[in-house]
Structures are given as structure tokens and as C-alpha cells.
Amino acid sequence: MGSELFVADVSNDGIPRDVRSVVPDASVLMGNDEFRPSVAISDDGAIGLAWTNIRGDVYATWADSLHGPFGSPVRLNQDTVQTAIQGYVRARFADKGNLHTVWLDARRAGPDEEEPADLYYRLADGSEREHRLTSDDGTVCGCCRPDLAVETDGEMTVAYRAAGTDGYRDVSYLSRSAKGEVTVQRATDPMWKIQGCPVSGPAIVRNGLIWKDASQGHQRILSTQGGKLQIVTAADSTWTPTMSPKRVSQGRVFVPGQPVGKIYRRNESSWEHEADVPEWVSSLAATDDMYYLVGAPRRKLKVEVRAIDPAR
């Protein structure tokens, strides 16, 4: 048995309104935080959702607005391998309004195995066939969620954690042109040699990437900006990051942690600490003047709204 998938508006006092079930048949497969359903919002207010169902297939749907009707879910993967692990899906809108998706797909692996895994891409309306973005020469880390950025003309970038035959599991990014030409590049020199998946995918931010790393024996948040590697923050005796950084906007990220989560904002040359939020927060959104905090302490949904300090 899976879970239902709900959407809701949130008032400025943190009260969910117009709560609706988008997937009422309780068929959404839930896992770790990296496996969570993906939510995308376009500049004109359209909302897109993507998830994996209990049969292991990837689906997406969208509506022109939060209060509008959602279309019938579209099955994105087109294989017939019933035992393949497919998920960790990411959905993003392009400027023209098309909903694009990318996911991890282990159809080359054995039954119920996560690797070798590939990146697959497809428009959520099903108008094109699925595209395998990676090749047999390598594999993608099978449980680190990828991120996706799409341009108007069809160009896109996918950030992911590679799983090299040399044992390194470092962040790479894949660029696909409007003509379908694909190039792959490491974000850094080889850094993190680890057996097994660290369950920690990267996020695409302004002029670079950001991700969680433990190659030096302790948790830290790294970023590349214009090809330059930076340490955003690192665990110490008083604080540790607990999940991957989450993009709030191109210039703002959220790092869940203990005993607090941390919000960082990008300035011209580095990331600066903007605010702390409670440990129970697992995701957040922001407007010009408000944070919308979301989490599930004691397995019960909680939403809280906080004003952004104008002095920052």
C-alpha cells in the first residue's frame, strides 16, 4: 500500500487551504528524503508533480494553477522491466511552460538492484519518447537524486552523483543541447571514494552547483561557482547537516541540519548565512518577505510562516 499525494494553498498564518488529493488511490511510493515526489512551479503559476508509484513506474501530472484541475497522470518510463528500480525523479518547468522530468533508472541492473543506473529524461506530456542520457561506459549513483535546469530553447543541464568504476562517487553534470548532443563533465577532481551510495544528490544554483560531501571524514556543504570550489559550511561540535542542500531559488538554498536547519543566500562571491530554522523543517519556500517552512515532526504535517529579516 502506498500513499496519497495532496496539494494545498497556505495562508500567511501557515494554515493549509483548499487541500486536494491529486493521487487518491494511495499508489505513491514513499522512501527516503531523496525519493520524495517532485514539485515544480512555473513563472506563471502552473504546478507540476512527479513521483514513483508502488509498481515502480514514474508518473507526472500538472495544472495551470494550484486551484485548477490536474490532468490524468502520464507514465514516463516506457520499459517493460517490472523489477527495475526507477525513481528519484525531478521535475522543472521551462520558460515556455513545458514540464520536463529526469529520473534514475536501473533497468540495466538485476532485479531490485539500484545499480548500474542511468539518467532518463522525458517531457511530462508524453509527446516525446523517453531519452536515455547516459551510456554503458559509466553509471549514476543509484539513490542520489539528480537536479535539472531547462532553458527555453530545449537546452538543459542535469546535475547528478556519478558512480565511477574507480570507486569515486563525485558530482558531475550533463549538458544536452537543443539538437540532443550530450556532454558530461566532473564538477571537481576525484574526491570521495566510498563503497555504496551516500544518498546525497546535488542542486543546481546560480552559476554552479551545491552538494553535501564527506570525503574528508566529516559532513560539509560544497559549492562550485564559475568552476571554483568553495566550502559553504561544515559540521562541527555544535552543528551537522542531515540532508542534501535544497534549492529554494537560484540564489538561496536550505540545508536541513541538527540542532537547526540553515538558510544560505548567494552574494557576488560566496554563500552567506541568512537564517536558522527549526530542526523539524525538511523543506521550505520563500517569497520576497516570507519563509514558508514545512516538515512532519512526529509524522504529522506542520507548516509555519516566518518573516524574512529585512536587514539581511
Coordinates of C-alpha atoms in Angstrom, one line a residue:
M1 CA 0.0 0.0 0.0
G2 CA 1.3 3.4 -0.9
S3 CA 0.4 7.0 0.0
E4 CA -1.9 9.6 -1.4
L5 CA -0.4 12.8 -2.8
F6 CA -2.0 16.1 -1.7
V7 CA -1.7 19.7 -2.7
A8 CA -2.8 22.8 -0.7
D9 CA -2.5 26.5 -0.6
V10 CA -1.0 28.0 2.5
S11 CA -2.2 31.3 4.1
N12 CA 0.2 33.9 5.6
D13 CA -0.6 32.5 9.0
G14 CA 0.5 29.0 8.0
I15 CA -2.9 27.3 7.6
P16 CA -3.3 24.9 4.6
R17 CA -6.3 25.8 2.5
D18 CA -8.1 24.1 -0.5
V19 CA -6.5 20.7 0.4
R20 CA -6.9 18.3 -2.5
S21 CA -5.8 14.7 -3.2
V22 CA -4.1 14.5 -6.6
V23 CA -3.4 10.8 -6.4
P24 CA -6.3 9.5 -4.4
D25 CA -5.7 5.8 -5.0
A26 CA -2.8 5.7 -2.4
S27 CA -0.4 4.5 -5.1
V28 CA 2.6 6.8 -4.4
L29 CA 5.7 5.0 -3.3
M30 CA 7.5 6.7 -0.4
G31 CA 11.1 6.3 0.6
N32 CA 13.9 8.4 2.0
D33 CA 14.0 12.2 1.5
E34 CA 15.8 11.9 -1.8
F35 CA 13.0 9.7 -3.1
R36 CA 10.2 12.3 -2.3
P37 CA 7.8 13.4 -5.0
S38 CA 9.0 16.4 -7.0
V39 CA 7.1 19.7 -7.2
A40 CA 7.7 22.3 -9.9
I41 CA 6.1 25.8 -10.2
S42 CA 6.3 27.9 -13.3
D43 CA 6.7 31.7 -13.5
D44 CA 3.0 32.0 -14.5
G45 CA 1.7 29.8 -11.6
A46 CA 1.4 26.4 -13.2
I47 CA 2.2 23.5 -10.8
G48 CA 3.7 20.2 -11.8
L49 CA 4.1 17.0 -9.8
A50 CA 6.2 13.8 -10.4
W51 CA 6.5 10.6 -8.4
T52 CA 7.1 6.9 -8.4
N53 CA 4.1 4.6 -7.9
I54 CA 4.1 1.3 -5.9
R55 CA 4.7 -0.7 -9.1
G56 CA 8.0 1.2 -9.7
D57 CA 6.8 3.4 -12.6
V58 CA 7.4 7.2 -12.8
Y59 CA 4.4 9.4 -13.3
A60 CA 3.8 13.2 -13.7
T61 CA 0.8 15.5 -13.9
W62 CA 0.3 19.3 -13.9
A63 CA -2.3 22.0 -13.6
D64 CA -2.4 25.5 -15.0
S65 CA -2.7 26.8 -11.4
L66 CA -2.8 25.4 -7.9
H67 CA -6.6 25.7 -7.9
G68 CA -7.1 24.3 -11.4
P69 CA -7.7 20.7 -12.4
F70 CA -4.8 18.3 -12.7
G71 CA -4.6 16.2 -15.9
S72 CA -4.5 12.5 -15.9
P73 CA -1.1 11.2 -14.7
V74 CA 1.3 10.3 -17.5
R75 CA 3.6 7.2 -17.2
L76 CA 7.0 8.5 -18.1
N77 CA 9.2 5.3 -18.3
Q78 CA 8.4 3.2 -21.3
D79 CA 10.2 0.0 -20.4
T80 CA 8.6 -3.4 -19.5
V81 CA 11.2 -4.4 -16.8
Q82 CA 8.8 -4.9 -13.9
T83 CA 11.6 -5.4 -11.4
A84 CA 13.6 -2.2 -12.2
I85 CA 14.0 0.5 -9.6
Q86 CA 13.0 3.8 -11.1
G87 CA 12.6 7.0 -9.2
Y88 CA 14.4 9.9 -7.6
V89 CA 12.5 12.0 -10.2
R90 CA 13.0 15.7 -10.6
A91 CA 10.5 18.0 -12.5
R92 CA 11.1 21.5 -13.7
F93 CA 9.3 23.9 -15.9
A94 CA 10.9 25.7 -18.8
D95 CA 10.1 29.3 -19.7
K96 CA 7.7 28.2 -22.4
G97 CA 5.6 26.2 -19.8
N98 CA 6.6 22.7 -20.7
L99 CA 7.2 20.4 -17.7
H100 CA 10.4 18.4 -18.0
T101 CA 11.4 15.4 -16.0
V102 CA 14.6 13.4 -15.3
W103 CA 14.9 10.3 -13.1
L104 CA 17.2 7.5 -12.1
D105 CA 16.6 4.2 -13.8
A106 CA 18.1 0.8 -13.0
R107 CA 16.6 -1.3 -15.8
R108 CA 20.1 -2.4 -16.7
A109 CA 20.6 -3.8 -13.2
G110 CA 19.5 -7.1 -11.7
P111 CA 16.1 -7.5 -10.1
D112 CA 15.5 -4.9 -7.3
E113 CA 19.1 -3.6 -7.6
E114 CA 19.9 0.1 -7.8
E115 CA 23.0 0.0 -10.0
P116 CA 24.1 0.2 -12.7
A117 CA 21.7 3.1 -13.1
D118 CA 21.1 5.6 -15.8
L119 CA 19.6 9.1 -16.2
Y120 CA 16.4 9.2 -18.3
Y121 CA 14.6 12.3 -19.5
R122 CA 11.1 12.9 -20.9
L123 CA 8.6 15.7 -21.4
A124 CA 5.8 15.2 -18.9
D125 CA 3.1 15.5 -21.5
G126 CA 4.3 12.2 -23.2
S127 CA 4.6 13.9 -26.6
E128 CA 8.2 12.5 -27.0
R129 CA 9.7 9.2 -26.2
E130 CA 11.9 8.8 -23.2
H131 CA 15.6 9.6 -23.7
R132 CA 18.5 7.8 -22.0
L133 CA 21.0 10.4 -21.2
T134 CA 23.9 8.3 -20.0
S135 CA 25.8 5.5 -21.7
D136 CA 27.1 2.0 -20.8
D137 CA 30.5 3.5 -20.1
G138 CA 29.6 4.5 -16.6
T139 CA 26.8 4.5 -14.0
V140 CA 25.0 7.0 -11.9
C141 CA 24.8 6.7 -8.1
G142 CA 21.6 4.8 -7.7
C143 CA 20.0 6.7 -4.8
C144 CA 21.2 10.3 -5.1
R145 CA 18.5 12.5 -6.5
P146 CA 19.5 14.4 -9.6
D147 CA 18.7 18.1 -10.3
L148 CA 17.5 19.6 -13.6
A149 CA 17.6 23.1 -15.2
V150 CA 15.9 23.7 -18.6
E151 CA 16.3 26.6 -21.0
T152 CA 13.6 27.8 -23.3
D153 CA 15.3 26.5 -26.5
G154 CA 15.5 23.0 -25.2
E155 CA 19.0 23.1 -23.7
M156 CA 19.2 21.6 -20.3
T157 CA 21.7 20.7 -17.5
V158 CA 21.4 17.7 -15.2
A159 CA 23.5 17.5 -12.1
Y160 CA 24.0 14.1 -10.5
R161 CA 26.4 12.0 -8.5
A162 CA 28.4 9.6 -10.7
A163 CA 29.5 6.1 -9.6
G164 CA 32.8 5.5 -11.3
T165 CA 34.5 2.2 -11.7
D166 CA 37.4 3.7 -9.7
G167 CA 35.2 3.8 -6.6
Y168 CA 34.7 7.6 -6.6
R169 CA 31.2 8.9 -6.2
D170 CA 31.5 12.6 -7.0
V171 CA 29.2 15.2 -8.5
S172 CA 29.1 15.6 -12.3
Y173 CA 26.8 17.5 -14.7
L174 CA 25.5 16.6 -18.0
S175 CA 24.6 19.2 -20.7
R176 CA 22.2 18.5 -23.5
S177 CA 21.9 20.8 -26.5
A178 CA 18.6 21.6 -28.3
K179 CA 19.9 19.2 -31.0
G180 CA 20.3 16.4 -28.5
E181 CA 24.1 16.5 -28.2
V182 CA 25.2 15.4 -24.7
T183 CA 28.5 16.3 -22.9
V184 CA 29.5 15.2 -19.4
Q185 CA 31.9 16.9 -17.0
R186 CA 33.0 16.4 -13.4
A187 CA 32.3 19.2 -11.1
T188 CA 35.6 18.6 -9.2
D189 CA 38.6 16.4 -9.3
P190 CA 38.0 12.9 -7.8
M191 CA 37.3 13.5 -4.1
W192 CA 35.0 11.0 -2.4
K193 CA 35.9 7.3 -2.5
I194 CA 33.1 5.4 -0.9
Q195 CA 31.5 1.9 -1.1
G196 CA 27.8 2.3 -1.5
C197 CA 25.5 5.3 -2.1
P198 CA 25.7 8.3 0.2
V199 CA 22.1 9.2 -0.5
S200 CA 23.0 12.8 -1.2
G201 CA 22.3 14.4 -4.6
P202 CA 23.4 17.9 -5.8
A203 CA 21.4 21.0 -6.6
I204 CA 21.8 23.4 -9.4
V205 CA 22.1 27.1 -8.3
R206 CA 23.2 30.4 -9.9
N207 CA 26.4 29.8 -11.9
G208 CA 27.1 26.5 -10.3
L209 CA 26.2 23.5 -8.1
I210 CA 25.9 22.8 -4.4
W211 CA 26.0 19.4 -2.6
K212 CA 26.8 17.5 0.6
D213 CA 30.2 15.8 0.9
A214 CA 32.1 13.7 3.5
S215 CA 35.3 12.9 1.6
Q216 CA 37.4 14.4 4.4
G217 CA 35.7 12.3 7.1
H218 CA 33.1 14.9 8.2
Q219 CA 30.0 16.3 6.7
R220 CA 30.3 19.6 4.8
I221 CA 28.5 21.6 2.1
L222 CA 30.5 22.3 -1.1
S223 CA 29.7 24.6 -4.0
T224 CA 31.2 25.3 -7.4
Q225 CA 30.8 28.8 -8.7
G226 CA 32.3 29.6 -12.1
G227 CA 34.4 26.5 -11.8
K228 CA 35.8 27.4 -8.4
L229 CA 35.3 25.0 -5.4
Q230 CA 34.0 26.6 -2.2
I231 CA 33.2 25.3 1.3
V232 CA 29.8 26.8 2.2
T233 CA 29.7 25.3 5.7
A234 CA 30.9 22.2 7.6
A235 CA 29.9 20.2 10.6
D236 CA 31.5 21.0 13.9
S237 CA 30.8 20.1 17.6
T238 CA 27.6 22.2 17.6
W239 CA 26.0 21.5 14.2
T240 CA 25.8 18.9 11.4
P241 CA 23.9 18.8 8.1
T242 CA 21.5 15.9 7.9
M243 CA 20.2 16.1 4.3
S244 CA 21.3 17.3 0.9
P245 CA 21.1 21.1 0.2
K246 CA 17.7 22.1 -1.3
R247 CA 17.4 24.9 -3.8
V248 CA 14.9 27.5 -2.7
S249 CA 15.7 29.8 -5.6
Q250 CA 18.8 30.3 -7.9
G251 CA 20.4 32.4 -5.1
R252 CA 19.1 30.8 -2.0
V253 CA 19.5 27.2 -0.5
F254 CA 18.3 25.4 2.6
V255 CA 20.4 22.9 4.4
P256 CA 18.5 20.7 6.9
G257 CA 20.5 20.0 10.0
Q258 CA 20.8 19.4 13.7
P259 CA 20.0 21.1 16.0
V260 CA 18.8 23.7 13.4
G261 CA 18.5 23.9 9.6
K262 CA 20.3 26.7 7.9
I263 CA 19.4 29.0 5.0
Y264 CA 22.1 30.5 2.8
R265 CA 21.9 33.3 0.3
R266 CA 24.3 33.9 -2.6
N267 CA 26.1 37.2 -2.8
E268 CA 28.6 38.2 -5.6
S269 CA 31.4 35.9 -4.5
S270 CA 30.2 33.5 -1.8
W271 CA 27.3 32.0 0.2
E272 CA 26.3 33.9 3.4
H273 CA 24.3 32.5 6.3
E274 CA 20.9 34.2 6.2
A275 CA 18.8 32.4 8.9
D276 CA 18.3 29.4 11.1
V277 CA 15.1 27.3 11.1
P278 CA 13.9 24.6 13.5
E279 CA 15.2 21.0 13.1
W280 CA 11.8 19.6 12.1
V281 CA 11.8 21.6 8.9
S282 CA 12.5 19.4 5.9
S283 CA 11.6 21.8 3.1
L284 CA 10.8 25.4 2.6
A285 CA 9.8 28.1 0.1
A286 CA 10.4 31.8 0.2
T287 CA 8.9 35.0 -1.2
D288 CA 10.5 38.4 -1.0
D289 CA 9.5 38.8 2.6
M290 CA 8.3 35.4 4.0
Y291 CA 9.7 31.9 4.6
Y292 CA 7.2 29.0 4.3
L293 CA 8.5 26.1 6.5
V294 CA 7.3 22.6 6.0
G295 CA 8.0 19.4 7.9
A296 CA 6.5 16.4 9.6
P297 CA 7.5 16.2 13.3
R298 CA 6.1 13.1 14.9
R299 CA 4.9 12.1 11.4
K300 CA 2.3 14.9 11.3
L301 CA 2.4 17.7 8.7
K302 CA 3.4 21.1 10.1
V303 CA 3.6 24.4 8.2
E304 CA 4.9 27.6 9.7
V305 CA 5.4 31.1 8.2
R306 CA 8.1 33.5 9.2
A307 CA 9.0 37.0 8.1
I308 CA 12.4 37.4 6.5
D309 CA 14.6 39.9 8.3
P310 CA 14.8 42.9 6.1
A311 CA 18.2 43.8 7.5
R312 CA 19.7 40.8 5.6

